[in-house]
Amino acid sequence: KEAPSKSGGSGNNYPDIMLMLKSRKLNRYIPVMIEAKGGKNKLEKLDKEGNIEQVKLWDSDSKEGAKNPHKKGDPNFNSIEKYAVNGAYHYAKIILEDEHCNYDEVIFIGVNGTKLTKNNEVADPEHKVYYLSKSNKMQPKYVKELNKSWDLMKTDNLESLFDVVDKLTLSDGIVQLKPEKL
């Protein structure tokens, strides 16, 4: 299905790796979107408020003859294209915002590394894992339990992972609901 691509056009929108986590006890499925990069400092880009940067606007016109011509105020997709977490977040949002998808939650992961060992293993791996759900008002929640190891995503441990993400809720300081006027 066509959807907004990471570069602002339209396309099929496939992350580098996709997984599906299925509960043995409940009728619950959580898609996992994984985006991989291989450059120095390309794991994640945050804005000034500490949020995962997505589309922002160009501050000025591009120079004449630029490889990527743009005007001031045009959308700038660089963070989504160049950073692993930002790209994975883009894919996760598309799943939850798609009216044809029946998912209410997604896990998204950015992975990065720049050096390979003689055995073709990444010598300097880094990753960051987030949980995104409609019940959390689409606010990404960092999953610290997956910071060191992804063992919770193994089949035998999925119920424990579901317990972890179920406890990731918005704090009162993030969302303050205003009472309706009578």
PDB file of C-alpha atoms in Angstrom:
ATOM      1  CA  LYS A   1       0.000   0.000   0.000  1.00  0.00           C
ATOM      2  CA  GLU A   2       1.215   3.472  -0.821  1.00  0.00           C
ATOM      3  CA  ALA A   3       1.961   5.821   2.078  1.00  0.00           C
ATOM      4  CA  PRO A   4       4.171   8.854   2.678  1.00  0.00           C
ATOM      5  CA  SER A   5       7.788   7.773   2.253  1.00  0.00           C
ATOM      6  CA  LYS A   6      10.769   8.754   4.396  1.00  0.00           C
ATOM      7  CA  SER A   7      11.820  11.232   1.723  1.00  0.00           C
ATOM      8  CA  GLY A   8       8.427  12.901   1.442  1.00  0.00           C
ATOM      9  CA  GLY A   9       7.166  11.161  -1.683  1.00  0.00           C
ATOM     10  CA  SER A  10       4.976   8.090  -1.690  1.00  0.00           C
ATOM     11  CA  GLY A  11       5.985   4.470  -1.722  1.00  0.00           C
ATOM     12  CA  ASN A  12       5.523   1.044  -0.209  1.00  0.00           C
ATOM     13  CA  ASN A  13       7.137   2.028   3.099  1.00  0.00           C
ATOM     14  CA  TYR A  14       9.140  -0.977   4.186  1.00  0.00           C
ATOM     15  CA  PRO A  15      11.612  -0.702   7.040  1.00  0.00           C
ATOM     16  CA  ASP A  16      14.819  -2.723   6.883  1.00  0.00           C
ATOM     17  CA  ILE A  17      13.418  -5.451   9.156  1.00  0.00           C
ATOM     18  CA  MET A  18       9.857  -6.276  10.246  1.00  0.00           C
ATOM     19  CA  LEU A  19       8.796  -8.723  12.961  1.00  0.00           C
ATOM     20  CA  MET A  20       5.483  -9.725  14.488  1.00  0.00           C
ATOM     21  CA  LEU A  21       5.246 -10.537  18.191  1.00  0.00           C
ATOM     22  CA  LYS A  22       2.289 -12.776  19.082  1.00  0.00           C
ATOM     23  CA  SER A  23       0.996 -13.483  22.557  1.00  0.00           C
ATOM     24  CA  ARG A  24       0.408 -17.125  23.461  1.00  0.00           C
ATOM     25  CA  LYS A  25      -2.269 -16.182  26.000  1.00  0.00           C
ATOM     26  CA  LEU A  26      -4.148 -13.320  24.371  1.00  0.00           C
ATOM     27  CA  ASN A  27      -5.246 -12.410  20.890  1.00  0.00           C
ATOM     28  CA  ARG A  28      -2.533  -9.763  20.803  1.00  0.00           C
ATOM     29  CA  TYR A  29      -0.052  -8.942  18.067  1.00  0.00           C
ATOM     30  CA  ILE A  30       2.590  -6.223  18.137  1.00  0.00           C
ATOM     31  CA  PRO A  31       4.409  -5.350  14.912  1.00  0.00           C
ATOM     32  CA  VAL A  32       8.083  -4.418  15.271  1.00  0.00           C
ATOM     33  CA  MET A  33       9.716  -1.999  12.828  1.00  0.00           C
ATOM     34  CA  ILE A  34      13.525  -1.997  12.710  1.00  0.00           C
ATOM     35  CA  GLU A  35      15.569   0.535  10.779  1.00  0.00           C
ATOM     36  CA  ALA A  36      19.337   0.066  10.456  1.00  0.00           C
ATOM     37  CA  LYS A  37      22.033   2.604   9.636  1.00  0.00           C
ATOM     38  CA  GLY A  38      25.781   2.289   9.399  1.00  0.00           C
ATOM     39  CA  GLY A  39      27.206   5.715  10.070  1.00  0.00           C
ATOM     40  CA  LYS A  40      28.833   7.548  12.935  1.00  0.00           C
ATOM     41  CA  ASN A  41      26.227   9.263  15.151  1.00  0.00           C
ATOM     42  CA  LYS A  42      23.303   8.001  13.031  1.00  0.00           C
ATOM     43  CA  LEU A  43      21.287   6.241  15.729  1.00  0.00           C
ATOM     44  CA  GLU A  44      18.871   8.995  16.748  1.00  0.00           C
ATOM     45  CA  LYS A  45      18.285  12.717  16.343  1.00  0.00           C
ATOM     46  CA  LEU A  46      16.280  14.592  18.953  1.00  0.00           C
ATOM     47  CA  ASP A  47      14.852  18.096  18.738  1.00  0.00           C
ATOM     48  CA  LYS A  48      15.490  20.837  21.319  1.00  0.00           C
ATOM     49  CA  GLU A  49      12.700  19.488  23.546  1.00  0.00           C
ATOM     50  CA  GLY A  50      14.160  15.963  23.508  1.00  0.00           C
ATOM     51  CA  ASN A  51      11.566  14.511  21.128  1.00  0.00           C
ATOM     52  CA  ILE A  52      12.438  12.240  18.224  1.00  0.00           C
ATOM     53  CA  GLU A  53      12.763  14.627  15.301  1.00  0.00           C
ATOM     54  CA  GLN A  54      10.558  13.932  12.308  1.00  0.00           C
ATOM     55  CA  VAL A  55       9.673  16.348   9.515  1.00  0.00           C
ATOM     56  CA  LYS A  56      10.739  19.916  10.126  1.00  0.00           C
ATOM     57  CA  LEU A  57      10.787  22.932   7.822  1.00  0.00           C
ATOM     58  CA  TRP A  58      13.785  24.295   5.959  1.00  0.00           C
ATOM     59  CA  ASP A  59      15.030  27.568   7.472  1.00  0.00           C
ATOM     60  CA  SER A  60      16.171  28.966   4.119  1.00  0.00           C
ATOM     61  CA  ASP A  61      16.176  28.396   0.362  1.00  0.00           C
ATOM     62  CA  SER A  62      18.774  26.011  -1.039  1.00  0.00           C
ATOM     63  CA  LYS A  63      21.643  27.351  -3.087  1.00  0.00           C
ATOM     64  CA  GLU A  64      21.169  27.432  -6.836  1.00  0.00           C
ATOM     65  CA  GLY A  65      22.066  24.096  -8.428  1.00  0.00           C
ATOM     66  CA  ALA A  66      21.853  22.239  -5.099  1.00  0.00           C
ATOM     67  CA  LYS A  67      21.573  18.445  -5.138  1.00  0.00           C
ATOM     68  CA  ASN A  68      18.430  18.717  -2.982  1.00  0.00           C
ATOM     69  CA  PRO A  69      16.696  21.940  -4.089  1.00  0.00           C
ATOM     70  CA  HIS A  70      14.161  23.387  -1.648  1.00  0.00           C
ATOM     71  CA  LYS A  71      12.513  26.626  -0.612  1.00  0.00           C
ATOM     72  CA  LYS A  72      12.300  28.119   2.851  1.00  0.00           C
ATOM     73  CA  GLY A  73       9.363  26.496   4.635  1.00  0.00           C
ATOM     74  CA  ASP A  74       9.427  23.290   2.549  1.00  0.00           C
ATOM     75  CA  PRO A  75       9.346  20.031   4.533  1.00  0.00           C
ATOM     76  CA  ASN A  76      12.773  18.685   5.506  1.00  0.00           C
ATOM     77  CA  PHE A  77      12.849  14.875   5.805  1.00  0.00           C
ATOM     78  CA  ASN A  78      16.576  14.533   6.599  1.00  0.00           C
ATOM     79  CA  SER A  79      16.132  13.204  10.142  1.00  0.00           C
ATOM     80  CA  ILE A  80      13.775  10.447   8.996  1.00  0.00           C
ATOM     81  CA  GLU A  81      16.093   9.421   6.170  1.00  0.00           C
ATOM     82  CA  LYS A  82      19.433   9.624   7.970  1.00  0.00           C
ATOM     83  CA  TYR A  83      18.791   8.375  11.527  1.00  0.00           C
ATOM     84  CA  ALA A  84      17.777   4.827  12.446  1.00  0.00           C
ATOM     85  CA  VAL A  85      15.354   5.592  15.304  1.00  0.00           C
ATOM     86  CA  ASN A  86      13.764   8.464  13.392  1.00  0.00           C
ATOM     87  CA  GLY A  87      13.124   6.262  10.351  1.00  0.00           C
ATOM     88  CA  ALA A  88      11.716   3.423  12.469  1.00  0.00           C
ATOM     89  CA  TYR A  89       9.437   5.915  14.245  1.00  0.00           C
ATOM     90  CA  HIS A  90       8.177   7.107  10.851  1.00  0.00           C
ATOM     91  CA  TYR A  91       7.169   3.551   9.908  1.00  0.00           C
ATOM     92  CA  ALA A  92       5.567   2.907  13.308  1.00  0.00           C
ATOM     93  CA  LYS A  93       3.405   6.029  13.038  1.00  0.00           C
ATOM     94  CA  ILE A  94       2.223   5.051   9.562  1.00  0.00           C
ATOM     95  CA  ILE A  95       0.994   1.693  10.881  1.00  0.00           C
ATOM     96  CA  LEU A  96      -0.994   3.254  13.709  1.00  0.00           C
ATOM     97  CA  GLU A  97      -2.364   6.095  11.586  1.00  0.00           C
ATOM     98  CA  ASP A  98      -3.464   3.828   8.713  1.00  0.00           C
ATOM     99  CA  GLU A  99      -7.242   3.378   8.767  1.00  0.00           C
ATOM    100  CA  HIS A 100      -6.850  -0.095   7.209  1.00  0.00           C
ATOM    101  CA  CYS A 101      -4.532  -1.439   9.933  1.00  0.00           C
ATOM    102  CA  ASN A 102      -5.983  -2.983  13.055  1.00  0.00           C
ATOM    103  CA  TYR A 103      -2.975  -2.459  15.310  1.00  0.00           C
ATOM    104  CA  ASP A 104      -3.085  -0.229  18.374  1.00  0.00           C
ATOM    105  CA  GLU A 105       0.572  -0.586  19.310  1.00  0.00           C
ATOM    106  CA  VAL A 106       3.982  -0.917  17.666  1.00  0.00           C
ATOM    107  CA  ILE A 107       7.536  -1.411  18.857  1.00  0.00           C
ATOM    108  CA  PHE A 108      10.139   0.450  16.834  1.00  0.00           C
ATOM    109  CA  ILE A 109      13.881   0.004  16.954  1.00  0.00           C
ATOM    110  CA  GLY A 110      16.809   1.896  15.532  1.00  0.00           C
ATOM    111  CA  VAL A 111      20.112   0.028  15.148  1.00  0.00           C
ATOM    112  CA  ASN A 112      23.464   1.427  14.115  1.00  0.00           C
ATOM    113  CA  GLY A 113      27.093   0.432  13.881  1.00  0.00           C
ATOM    114  CA  THR A 114      30.117   1.550  11.893  1.00  0.00           C
ATOM    115  CA  LYS A 115      32.772  -1.169  12.167  1.00  0.00           C
ATOM    116  CA  LEU A 116      32.864  -4.860  11.293  1.00  0.00           C
ATOM    117  CA  THR A 117      35.092  -7.471  12.907  1.00  0.00           C
ATOM    118  CA  LYS A 118      36.990 -10.107  10.924  1.00  0.00           C
ATOM    119  CA  ASN A 119      33.964 -12.366  11.472  1.00  0.00           C
ATOM    120  CA  ASN A 120      31.623  -9.794   9.896  1.00  0.00           C
ATOM    121  CA  GLU A 121      30.044  -8.919  13.245  1.00  0.00           C
ATOM    122  CA  VAL A 122      29.313  -5.317  14.152  1.00  0.00           C
ATOM    123  CA  ALA A 123      32.091  -4.191  16.497  1.00  0.00           C
ATOM    124  CA  ASP A 124      30.311  -1.093  17.812  1.00  0.00           C
ATOM    125  CA  PRO A 125      26.582  -1.892  17.837  1.00  0.00           C
ATOM    126  CA  GLU A 126      24.082   0.521  19.321  1.00  0.00           C
ATOM    127  CA  HIS A 127      20.312   0.411  19.420  1.00  0.00           C
ATOM    128  CA  LYS A 128      17.361   2.111  20.998  1.00  0.00           C
ATOM    129  CA  VAL A 129      13.886   0.620  21.445  1.00  0.00           C
ATOM    130  CA  TYR A 130      10.587   2.465  21.788  1.00  0.00           C
ATOM    131  CA  TYR A 131       6.946   1.514  22.234  1.00  0.00           C
ATOM    132  CA  LEU A 132       4.218   3.505  20.483  1.00  0.00           C
ATOM    133  CA  SER A 133       0.513   3.081  21.145  1.00  0.00           C
ATOM    134  CA  LYS A 134      -2.768   4.801  20.521  1.00  0.00           C
ATOM    135  CA  SER A 135      -3.577   4.574  24.235  1.00  0.00           C
ATOM    136  CA  ASN A 136      -0.456   6.673  24.955  1.00  0.00           C
ATOM    137  CA  LYS A 137      -1.609   9.400  22.573  1.00  0.00           C
ATOM    138  CA  MET A 138       1.062   8.314  20.039  1.00  0.00           C
ATOM    139  CA  GLN A 139       3.882   9.422  22.361  1.00  0.00           C
ATOM    140  CA  PRO A 140       6.946   7.155  22.038  1.00  0.00           C
ATOM    141  CA  LYS A 141       7.983   5.470  25.272  1.00  0.00           C
ATOM    142  CA  TYR A 142      11.577   4.281  25.676  1.00  0.00           C
ATOM    143  CA  VAL A 143      11.786   0.573  26.582  1.00  0.00           C
ATOM    144  CA  LYS A 144      14.812   0.492  28.890  1.00  0.00           C
ATOM    145  CA  GLU A 145      14.368  -3.247  29.531  1.00  0.00           C
ATOM    146  CA  LEU A 146      15.472  -3.899  25.926  1.00  0.00           C
ATOM    147  CA  ASN A 147      18.488  -1.596  26.130  1.00  0.00           C
ATOM    148  CA  LYS A 148      21.099  -4.291  26.860  1.00  0.00           C
ATOM    149  CA  SER A 149      19.435  -7.378  25.392  1.00  0.00           C
ATOM    150  CA  TRP A 150      16.533  -8.289  23.154  1.00  0.00           C
ATOM    151  CA  ASP A 151      15.881 -11.527  25.047  1.00  0.00           C
ATOM    152  CA  LEU A 152      12.401 -10.308  26.003  1.00  0.00           C
ATOM    153  CA  MET A 153      11.474 -10.592  22.312  1.00  0.00           C
ATOM    154  CA  LYS A 154      12.179 -14.335  22.292  1.00  0.00           C
ATOM    155  CA  THR A 155       9.033 -16.445  22.025  1.00  0.00           C
ATOM    156  CA  ASP A 156       9.325 -17.835  25.565  1.00  0.00           C
ATOM    157  CA  ASN A 157       9.645 -14.328  27.036  1.00  0.00           C
ATOM    158  CA  LEU A 158       6.953 -12.446  25.113  1.00  0.00           C
ATOM    159  CA  GLU A 159       4.417 -12.415  27.945  1.00  0.00           C
ATOM    160  CA  SER A 160       7.027 -10.649  30.101  1.00  0.00           C
ATOM    161  CA  LEU A 161       7.621  -8.127  27.315  1.00  0.00           C
ATOM    162  CA  PHE A 162       3.884  -7.479  27.048  1.00  0.00           C
ATOM    163  CA  ASP A 163       3.829  -6.844  30.812  1.00  0.00           C
ATOM    164  CA  VAL A 164       6.681  -4.337  30.406  1.00  0.00           C
ATOM    165  CA  VAL A 165       5.016  -2.348  27.618  1.00  0.00           C
ATOM    166  CA  ASP A 166       1.662  -2.407  29.410  1.00  0.00           C
ATOM    167  CA  LYS A 167       3.296  -0.441  32.226  1.00  0.00           C
ATOM    168  CA  LEU A 168       4.595   2.247  29.855  1.00  0.00           C
ATOM    169  CA  THR A 169       1.991   4.960  30.224  1.00  0.00           C
ATOM    170  CA  LEU A 170       2.011   8.688  29.910  1.00  0.00           C
ATOM    171  CA  SER A 171       2.897  10.527  33.071  1.00  0.00           C
ATOM    172  CA  ASP A 172       0.472  13.104  34.414  1.00  0.00           C
ATOM    173  CA  GLY A 173       2.978  15.821  33.559  1.00  0.00           C
ATOM    174  CA  ILE A 174       2.878  15.012  29.853  1.00  0.00           C
ATOM    175  CA  VAL A 175      -0.860  15.027  29.249  1.00  0.00           C
ATOM    176  CA  GLN A 176      -3.262  17.110  31.246  1.00  0.00           C
ATOM    177  CA  LEU A 177      -6.854  16.632  30.265  1.00  0.00           C
ATOM    178  CA  LYS A 178      -9.052  19.683  30.647  1.00  0.00           C
ATOM    179  CA  PRO A 179     -12.537  19.122  32.038  1.00  0.00           C
ATOM    180  CA  GLU A 180     -15.284  19.767  29.556  1.00  0.00           C
ATOM    181  CA  LYS A 181     -17.262  22.951  30.033  1.00  0.00           C
ATOM    182  CA  LEU A 182     -20.872  22.389  30.994  1.00  0.00           C
TER     183      LEU A 182
END
